[in-house]
């Protein structure tokens, strides 16, 4: 039974008729598709006709639409469609004013502290607290360095800011594109060596450790010379090297090192460098071969600078076997110098052609030290910076080292630095003697507070041990010298230096 009212039935009937009559509404997507398809078909037909239409002839008298009019109509329609499409897509215009782009690059430059205090507990680990966001270029067996501009820096220059000499966290660094340097920046031309030293540039060992990597880089890179040096200690600026180190660098590079002080630059004014090389790991990463090559270069250049013969066979002053007792004054000196000299002098006299020489490093000029080492086959000296001179001897020369009481347990790994430099420079470290006697410490022997008592202690002597030690070293040196003369090889000699 149908319970719907007559009015409802009439309404339903009318709706069904309407649905049958209109397959889609005025706003139906189907209608849009039909219209679009119709337009396309008409356009295609019109284009076909325009291509086949020719001017009237006797055999074709019927009038036709000219090709130019047909093509014009097609172009108008095409432009209309393209304009509507492009307007709907709203593409971004990628062409910008170069000055505007450079300003955006300039505004994006961020200066970071040279000394990153987040790594204050491990300043030498990883890539160090100096320029901590940067990574070194590492090549097998070569020195670790950073170079700007370069591929790793994406062509950007190194920029520095600040002249603080007490807190490296107030000095800053950043990278900048050449065309978008920081506002008011000064661009310094030429090659700049930027050196980080965890210790100082006055001590000849610590200073040499910091600058030697630059010598290795210089040798590998076509002997390119620096225009200036920028020196940092813990991110704090330093404005000088010790005299010995300064003269060694002058001899090596053929010019006195210019230490940049930024006197013409305001404290907050950035300075950027056309080319910069940064070292912060000393000899880290270098193979023994590469280290020896760098020390060979410095030895050779120092001898040329000081007018000292490069070949021992050309020197009339050179003894067959030269022993140098390089003495210290004050801390870690021999308690009885006369007795120590007497022991080694006695043993030297037993060997034909042996000559004992006694020298004090603090009384010698740089060139006097270079000459003294050129005459030396066996260097005898207490532990101390003066032993750094050993690399100025010929390769395969010998070193004998002496320590005060207490160093073995308390001095740490740093007490072996002259073992290291002997190996790196091609010398032979013949061992050490450690004085068992000395000042007493009020604490236990292993208490680190005792190091302050032992550090600068005087060194005694043991005549029996010293004599036997000297005989063994002398006999070995003499044997090798005779072997060299027998084979006519001799000690490897230098005729010219690299980087001439």
Coordinates of C-alpha atoms in Angstrom, one line a residue:
X1 CA 0.0 0.0 0.0
X2 CA 1.3 3.4 -1.0
X3 CA 1.1 5.8 1.9
X4 CA 2.7 8.8 0.2
X5 CA 0.5 11.9 -0.4
X6 CA -0.4 13.0 -4.0
X7 CA 1.7 16.2 -3.7
X8 CA 4.8 14.1 -2.9
X9 CA 4.1 11.8 -5.8
X10 CA 3.8 14.7 -8.2
X11 CA 7.1 16.2 -6.9
X12 CA 8.9 12.9 -7.4
X13 CA 7.6 12.5 -10.9
X14 CA 8.7 16.0 -11.9
X15 CA 12.2 15.4 -10.5
X16 CA 12.5 12.1 -12.4
X17 CA 11.5 13.9 -15.6
X18 CA 14.1 16.6 -15.0
X19 CA 16.8 14.0 -14.4
X20 CA 15.9 12.2 -17.6
X21 CA 15.9 15.4 -19.7
X22 CA 19.2 16.8 -18.3
X23 CA 22.1 14.4 -18.3
X24 CA 24.1 16.9 -16.3
X25 CA 23.7 20.3 -14.6
X26 CA 25.1 23.6 -15.7
X27 CA 27.9 23.2 -13.1
X28 CA 28.7 19.6 -13.8
X29 CA 32.4 18.7 -14.5
X30 CA 31.1 16.6 -17.4
X31 CA 29.9 19.7 -19.2
X32 CA 33.3 21.3 -18.9
X33 CA 34.9 18.2 -20.5
X34 CA 32.4 18.2 -23.3
X35 CA 32.9 21.8 -24.1
X36 CA 36.7 21.5 -24.0
X37 CA 36.6 18.4 -26.3
X38 CA 34.4 20.2 -28.7
X39 CA 36.7 23.2 -28.9
X40 CA 39.7 21.0 -29.5
X41 CA 37.9 19.1 -32.3
X42 CA 36.9 22.4 -33.9
X43 CA 40.4 23.8 -33.6
X44 CA 41.9 20.7 -35.2
X45 CA 39.4 20.8 -38.1
X46 CA 40.1 24.5 -38.6
X47 CA 43.8 23.8 -38.7
X48 CA 43.4 21.0 -41.2
X49 CA 41.3 23.2 -43.4
X50 CA 43.9 26.0 -43.3
X51 CA 46.6 23.6 -44.3
X52 CA 44.6 22.3 -47.3
X53 CA 43.1 25.6 -48.5
X54 CA 44.5 27.1 -51.7
X55 CA 43.7 30.2 -53.6
X56 CA 40.8 30.0 -56.1
X57 CA 41.7 28.7 -59.6
X58 CA 39.7 27.7 -62.6
X59 CA 39.5 24.2 -61.3
X60 CA 38.7 25.4 -57.8
X61 CA 36.3 28.4 -58.0
X62 CA 34.8 28.1 -54.5
X63 CA 35.8 30.9 -52.1
X64 CA 37.9 29.9 -49.0
X65 CA 39.4 31.3 -45.8
X66 CA 42.9 32.5 -46.4
X67 CA 45.8 30.7 -44.7
X68 CA 47.0 33.9 -43.0
X69 CA 43.6 34.5 -41.5
X70 CA 43.3 30.9 -40.3
X71 CA 46.8 31.0 -38.8
X72 CA 46.1 34.3 -37.0
X73 CA 42.9 32.8 -35.5
X74 CA 44.9 29.8 -34.3
X75 CA 47.6 32.1 -32.7
X76 CA 45.1 34.2 -30.9
X77 CA 43.5 31.1 -29.4
X78 CA 46.9 29.6 -28.5
X79 CA 48.0 32.8 -26.8
X80 CA 44.7 33.0 -24.9
X81 CA 45.1 29.4 -23.6
X82 CA 48.8 29.9 -22.7
X83 CA 48.2 33.2 -20.9
X84 CA 45.4 31.7 -18.8
X85 CA 47.5 28.6 -18.0
X86 CA 50.5 30.7 -17.0
X87 CA 48.4 33.0 -14.9
X88 CA 46.8 30.0 -13.1
X89 CA 50.2 28.4 -12.4
X90 CA 51.6 31.7 -11.0
X91 CA 55.3 30.7 -11.5
X92 CA 58.0 32.4 -9.3
X93 CA 60.4 34.7 -11.1
X94 CA 63.9 33.3 -10.3
X95 CA 65.7 36.3 -11.8
X96 CA 66.8 38.6 -9.0
X97 CA 68.9 41.7 -8.7
X98 CA 72.6 40.5 -8.2
X99 CA 73.1 43.3 -5.6
X100 CA 70.1 42.1 -3.7
X101 CA 71.4 38.5 -3.7
X102 CA 74.8 39.5 -2.6
X103 CA 73.3 41.5 0.3
X104 CA 71.4 38.4 1.4
X105 CA 74.6 36.4 1.3
X106 CA 76.3 39.1 3.3
X107 CA 73.6 39.2 5.9
X108 CA 73.8 35.4 6.3
X109 CA 77.5 35.5 7.5
X110 CA 77.8 34.3 11.1
X111 CA 80.9 35.0 13.1
X112 CA 81.8 32.3 15.6
X113 CA 84.3 32.4 18.5
X114 CA 87.7 31.2 17.6
X115 CA 87.9 29.4 21.0
X116 CA 84.9 27.2 21.5
X117 CA 84.4 27.0 25.3
X118 CA 82.2 23.9 24.9
X119 CA 85.4 22.0 24.3
X120 CA 87.5 23.6 27.1
X121 CA 88.0 20.2 28.8
X122 CA 89.3 18.6 25.6
X123 CA 91.0 21.5 23.7
X124 CA 93.2 19.3 21.5
X125 CA 90.8 16.4 20.8
X126 CA 89.0 15.9 17.5
X127 CA 89.2 19.0 15.5
X128 CA 90.1 21.1 18.6
X129 CA 88.4 24.0 20.3
X130 CA 90.0 26.4 17.8
X131 CA 87.7 27.0 14.8
X132 CA 85.7 24.0 16.1
X133 CA 83.1 24.0 13.3
X134 CA 85.7 23.4 10.6
X135 CA 87.3 20.1 9.4
X136 CA 90.8 19.6 8.2
X137 CA 91.9 18.3 4.8
X138 CA 93.4 14.9 5.4
X139 CA 95.6 13.1 3.0
X140 CA 97.5 9.9 3.8
X141 CA 100.8 10.7 5.4
X142 CA 100.5 14.5 4.8
X143 CA 100.0 17.4 7.1
X144 CA 96.5 18.2 8.2
X145 CA 95.4 21.7 7.2
X146 CA 92.6 23.9 6.1
X147 CA 92.8 26.1 3.0
X148 CA 90.5 29.0 2.0
X149 CA 89.1 29.3 -0.6
X150 CA 88.9 25.6 -1.6
X151 CA 86.4 23.0 -2.6
X152 CA 85.6 22.1 1.1
X153 CA 84.9 25.8 1.8
X154 CA 82.8 26.0 -1.4
X155 CA 85.0 28.8 -2.7
X156 CA 84.6 31.0 0.4
X157 CA 87.2 33.2 2.0
X158 CA 88.3 33.0 5.6
X159 CA 87.4 36.1 7.6
X160 CA 88.6 37.0 11.1
X161 CA 87.4 39.7 13.6
X162 CA 88.8 40.8 17.0
X163 CA 92.2 41.6 18.4
X164 CA 91.9 40.2 21.9
X165 CA 95.2 38.9 23.4
X166 CA 93.7 37.6 26.7
X167 CA 90.5 35.6 25.7
X168 CA 90.2 33.8 22.5
X169 CA 86.4 33.5 22.8
X170 CA 86.3 37.3 22.0
X171 CA 88.0 36.7 18.6
X172 CA 85.9 35.4 15.8
X173 CA 86.0 33.7 12.4
X174 CA 83.5 33.2 9.5
X175 CA 83.5 32.2 5.8
X176 CA 82.3 34.6 3.2
X177 CA 81.8 34.6 -0.6
X178 CA 84.3 36.8 -2.5
X179 CA 81.5 38.9 -4.0
X180 CA 79.7 39.2 -0.6
X181 CA 82.3 40.0 2.0
X182 CA 81.1 41.3 5.4
X183 CA 80.2 45.0 5.6
X184 CA 83.3 47.2 6.1
X185 CA 85.6 44.2 5.7
X186 CA 89.3 44.6 4.7
X187 CA 90.6 42.1 2.1
X188 CA 94.2 41.2 2.5
X189 CA 96.0 40.0 -0.6
X190 CA 98.5 37.2 -0.9
X191 CA 98.9 34.0 1.1
X192 CA 98.3 34.1 4.9
X193 CA 99.5 31.4 7.3
X194 CA 97.2 31.2 10.3
X195 CA 98.9 29.2 13.1
X196 CA 97.3 27.8 16.3
X197 CA 99.7 27.0 19.2
X198 CA 98.5 25.4 22.4
X199 CA 101.7 26.5 24.1
X200 CA 103.8 29.5 22.9
X201 CA 106.1 30.7 20.2
X202 CA 109.0 31.7 22.5
X203 CA 110.0 28.2 23.5
X204 CA 111.9 26.8 20.5
X205 CA 110.4 23.3 20.8
X206 CA 106.8 24.4 21.1
X207 CA 107.3 27.1 18.5
X208 CA 108.9 24.7 16.0
X209 CA 106.1 22.2 16.5
X210 CA 103.6 24.8 15.5
X211 CA 105.4 26.2 12.4
X212 CA 106.9 23.0 11.0
X213 CA 103.6 21.9 9.3
X214 CA 103.7 25.1 7.3
X215 CA 107.2 24.1 6.0
X216 CA 105.7 20.8 4.9
X217 CA 102.8 22.5 3.2
X218 CA 105.2 25.0 1.6
X219 CA 107.4 22.2 0.2
X220 CA 104.4 20.3 -1.2
X221 CA 102.7 23.3 -2.8
X222 CA 105.4 24.5 -5.2
X223 CA 107.3 26.3 -2.4
X224 CA 104.7 29.0 -2.2
X225 CA 105.7 31.7 0.4
X226 CA 103.5 33.5 2.9
X227 CA 102.8 37.2 2.7
X228 CA 102.0 37.3 6.4
X229 CA 101.5 35.1 9.5
X230 CA 98.7 35.3 12.0
X231 CA 99.6 33.7 15.3
X232 CA 97.1 32.4 17.9
X233 CA 97.5 30.8 21.3
X234 CA 94.2 29.5 22.6
X235 CA 92.5 31.8 20.1
X236 CA 94.4 34.8 21.6
X237 CA 96.5 36.9 19.2
X238 CA 100.3 36.8 19.5
X239 CA 102.5 39.3 17.7
X240 CA 106.0 37.8 17.8
X241 CA 108.0 34.6 17.6
X242 CA 111.1 33.9 19.6
X243 CA 114.3 35.1 18.0
X244 CA 115.6 31.5 17.2
X245 CA 112.3 30.6 15.6
X246 CA 112.0 33.8 13.7
X247 CA 115.4 33.4 12.2
X248 CA 114.7 29.8 11.3
X249 CA 111.6 30.8 9.4
X250 CA 113.5 33.6 7.7
X251 CA 116.1 31.1 6.6
X252 CA 113.5 28.6 5.4
X253 CA 111.3 31.0 3.4
X254 CA 114.0 33.4 2.3
X255 CA 112.3 36.3 4.0
X256 CA 111.7 37.5 7.5
X257 CA 108.2 36.5 8.7
X258 CA 105.7 39.4 8.8
X259 CA 103.6 38.9 11.9
X260 CA 100.2 40.6 11.3
X261 CA 99.1 42.9 14.1
X262 CA 96.0 44.4 12.4
X263 CA 97.1 47.9 13.5
X264 CA 95.1 49.6 10.8
X265 CA 91.9 47.6 11.6
X266 CA 89.3 48.5 14.2
X267 CA 88.6 45.8 16.8
X268 CA 85.1 45.1 15.3
X269 CA 86.2 45.4 11.7
X270 CA 86.4 42.1 9.8
X271 CA 89.5 41.1 7.9
X272 CA 89.2 38.6 5.0
X273 CA 92.1 36.8 3.2
X274 CA 92.5 36.2 -0.5
X275 CA 94.2 32.9 0.4
X276 CA 94.7 31.4 3.8
X277 CA 96.2 28.1 5.2
X278 CA 95.3 27.2 8.8
X279 CA 97.3 24.7 10.9
X280 CA 96.1 23.5 14.4
X281 CA 97.4 20.0 14.8
X282 CA 101.2 20.5 14.6
X283 CA 102.7 17.4 12.9
X284 CA 99.6 15.4 13.4
X285 CA 98.9 13.0 10.6
X286 CA 102.3 13.3 8.9
X287 CA 104.3 10.2 8.1
X288 CA 107.9 9.9 9.3
X289 CA 109.1 10.3 5.8
X290 CA 107.2 13.6 5.3
X291 CA 108.5 14.9 8.7
X292 CA 112.1 14.1 7.8
X293 CA 111.7 15.9 4.5
X294 CA 110.5 19.0 6.3
X295 CA 113.4 18.9 8.8
X296 CA 115.8 18.3 5.9
X297 CA 114.6 21.4 4.2
X298 CA 114.9 23.5 7.4
X299 CA 118.4 22.1 8.1
X300 CA 119.6 22.8 4.6
X301 CA 118.1 26.3 4.5
X302 CA 119.5 27.2 7.9
X303 CA 123.0 26.1 6.8
X304 CA 122.8 28.2 3.7
X305 CA 121.5 31.2 5.6
X306 CA 124.4 30.9 8.1
X307 CA 127.0 30.2 5.4
X308 CA 127.8 26.7 6.8
X309 CA 128.9 23.9 4.5
X310 CA 126.1 21.6 3.4
X311 CA 128.5 18.6 3.0
X312 CA 130.7 17.5 5.9
X313 CA 133.4 16.5 3.5
X314 CA 133.8 20.1 2.4
X315 CA 134.4 21.4 5.9
X316 CA 138.0 21.5 7.1
X317 CA 136.8 22.3 10.7
X318 CA 134.8 19.1 11.0
X319 CA 136.3 16.4 13.2
X320 CA 136.0 12.8 12.3
X321 CA 133.7 12.3 15.3
X322 CA 132.4 15.4 17.0
X323 CA 130.8 15.3 20.5
X324 CA 129.0 18.3 21.8
X325 CA 128.1 18.7 25.5
X326 CA 125.3 21.3 25.2
X327 CA 124.9 22.6 28.7
X328 CA 122.1 24.4 30.5
X329 CA 122.3 27.1 33.2
X330 CA 120.0 26.9 36.2
X331 CA 117.1 24.4 36.0
X332 CA 118.0 20.9 34.9
X333 CA 121.7 21.7 34.7
X334 CA 124.4 19.3 35.8
X335 CA 125.2 19.7 39.5
X336 CA 129.0 19.0 38.8
X337 CA 129.7 20.1 35.2
X338 CA 133.5 19.6 35.6
X339 CA 133.0 16.0 36.6
X340 CA 130.6 15.3 33.7
X341 CA 132.9 16.9 31.1
X342 CA 135.8 14.9 32.5
X343 CA 134.1 11.6 32.0
X344 CA 133.2 12.2 28.3
X345 CA 136.5 13.9 27.5
X346 CA 138.4 10.8 28.8
X347 CA 136.4 8.4 26.6
X348 CA 136.6 10.7 23.6
X349 CA 140.4 10.7 23.8
X350 CA 140.4 7.0 23.4
X351 CA 138.9 7.2 19.9
X352 CA 141.0 8.5 17.0
X353 CA 139.7 11.6 15.4
X354 CA 137.2 12.3 18.3
X355 CA 136.8 15.9 19.5
X356 CA 134.8 17.0 22.6
X357 CA 133.2 20.5 22.4
X358 CA 131.3 22.2 25.3
X359 CA 128.7 24.8 24.5
X360 CA 126.0 26.7 26.3
X361 CA 122.9 27.3 24.1
X362 CA 122.0 30.6 25.8
X363 CA 125.4 32.0 24.9
X364 CA 125.2 31.1 21.2
X365 CA 123.5 33.1 18.4
X366 CA 121.2 31.2 16.0
X367 CA 123.9 30.8 13.4
X368 CA 126.5 29.7 16.0
X369 CA 124.1 27.0 17.0
X370 CA 123.6 26.0 13.4
X371 CA 127.4 25.7 12.9
X372 CA 127.9 23.8 16.2
X373 CA 125.3 21.2 15.2
X374 CA 126.9 20.8 11.8
X375 CA 130.1 19.7 13.6
X376 CA 128.3 17.3 15.9
X377 CA 127.9 13.6 15.6
X378 CA 126.9 12.9 19.2
X379 CA 124.8 15.5 21.2
X380 CA 124.9 15.1 25.0
X381 CA 122.5 17.3 26.9
X382 CA 120.0 17.5 29.8
X383 CA 116.3 17.4 28.9
X384 CA 115.2 20.9 27.7
X385 CA 114.4 23.0 24.7
X386 CA 118.0 23.3 23.7
X387 CA 117.8 19.7 22.5
X388 CA 115.5 20.9 19.7
X389 CA 118.7 21.9 17.9
X390 CA 119.4 18.2 17.2
X391 CA 117.6 18.3 13.8
X392 CA 120.4 20.7 12.6
X393 CA 122.9 17.8 12.8
X394 CA 123.4 15.4 9.9
X395 CA 121.0 12.6 9.6
X396 CA 121.8 9.5 11.7
X397 CA 123.6 11.5 14.4
X398 CA 123.2 10.4 18.0
X399 CA 121.5 12.0 21.1
X400 CA 122.1 11.2 24.8
X401 CA 119.6 12.7 27.2
X402 CA 119.6 13.3 31.0
X403 CA 116.8 13.8 33.5
X404 CA 116.6 14.9 37.2
X405 CA 115.0 12.8 39.8
X406 CA 111.2 12.1 39.7
X407 CA 110.4 12.7 36.0
X408 CA 109.7 9.2 35.0
X409 CA 106.6 8.8 37.2
X410 CA 105.3 12.3 37.1
X411 CA 106.3 14.2 34.0
X412 CA 103.8 12.5 31.7
X413 CA 104.2 11.7 28.0
X414 CA 105.7 15.1 27.3
X415 CA 109.0 14.0 28.7
X416 CA 109.5 11.9 25.5
X417 CA 109.3 14.8 23.0
X418 CA 113.1 14.6 22.2
X419 CA 112.7 10.9 21.5
X420 CA 110.0 11.9 19.0
X421 CA 111.9 14.7 17.2
X422 CA 115.0 12.5 17.0
X423 CA 112.9 9.9 15.1
X424 CA 111.1 12.6 13.0
X425 CA 114.3 14.3 11.9
X426 CA 116.3 11.1 11.2
X427 CA 118.4 11.1 14.3
X428 CA 119.2 8.2 16.7
X429 CA 118.1 8.6 20.3
X430 CA 120.6 6.6 22.3
X431 CA 118.6 6.5 25.5
X432 CA 118.6 8.5 28.7
X433 CA 119.9 8.6 32.2
X434 CA 117.6 9.4 35.1
X435 CA 119.2 10.6 38.3
X436 CA 117.9 8.5 41.2
X437 CA 119.0 11.2 43.7
X438 CA 117.8 14.7 44.3
X439 CA 115.6 16.9 46.5
X440 CA 113.1 15.2 48.7
X441 CA 109.4 15.7 48.3
X442 CA 107.2 16.0 51.4
X443 CA 104.5 13.9 49.7
X444 CA 104.5 10.4 48.4
X445 CA 106.7 9.8 45.3
X446 CA 103.6 9.4 43.1
X447 CA 101.8 12.5 44.3
X448 CA 101.7 14.9 41.4
X449 CA 102.5 17.8 43.7
X450 CA 106.0 16.5 43.8
X451 CA 106.5 17.5 40.2
X452 CA 106.9 21.1 41.3
X453 CA 109.8 20.0 43.4
X454 CA 111.4 17.7 40.7
X455 CA 110.7 19.7 37.6
X456 CA 113.7 22.1 37.7
X457 CA 116.0 19.9 39.8
X458 CA 119.7 19.6 39.2
X459 CA 121.3 16.5 37.6
X460 CA 124.1 14.5 39.2
X461 CA 126.4 12.0 37.6
X462 CA 127.4 8.4 37.6
X463 CA 131.0 8.1 36.3
X464 CA 130.9 4.3 35.7
X465 CA 127.6 4.4 33.8
X466 CA 128.5 7.5 31.8
X467 CA 131.8 6.1 30.8
X468 CA 130.3 2.8 29.6
X469 CA 127.5 4.5 27.8
X470 CA 129.9 6.9 26.0
X471 CA 132.1 4.0 24.9
X472 CA 129.2 2.1 23.5
X473 CA 127.9 5.0 21.5
X474 CA 131.4 6.0 20.3
X475 CA 132.2 2.5 19.2
X476 CA 129.0 2.3 17.2
X477 CA 129.5 5.7 15.5
X478 CA 133.1 4.8 14.7
X479 CA 132.1 1.5 13.2
X480 CA 129.4 3.1 11.0
X481 CA 131.8 5.8 9.9
X482 CA 134.4 3.2 8.8
X483 CA 131.7 1.3 6.9
X484 CA 130.6 4.4 5.1
X485 CA 134.2 5.2 4.1
X486 CA 134.7 1.6 2.9
X487 CA 131.7 1.7 0.7
X488 CA 132.4 5.4 -0.3
X489 CA 128.8 6.2 0.4
X490 CA 129.3 8.4 3.4
X491 CA 126.6 10.2 5.3
X492 CA 123.9 11.4 3.0
X493 CA 125.1 14.9 2.0
X494 CA 123.3 17.9 0.7
X495 CA 124.5 19.8 -2.4
X496 CA 121.4 22.0 -2.8
X497 CA 118.2 22.6 -0.9
X498 CA 114.7 22.0 -2.0
X499 CA 112.7 25.2 -2.8
X500 CA 115.6 27.1 -4.2

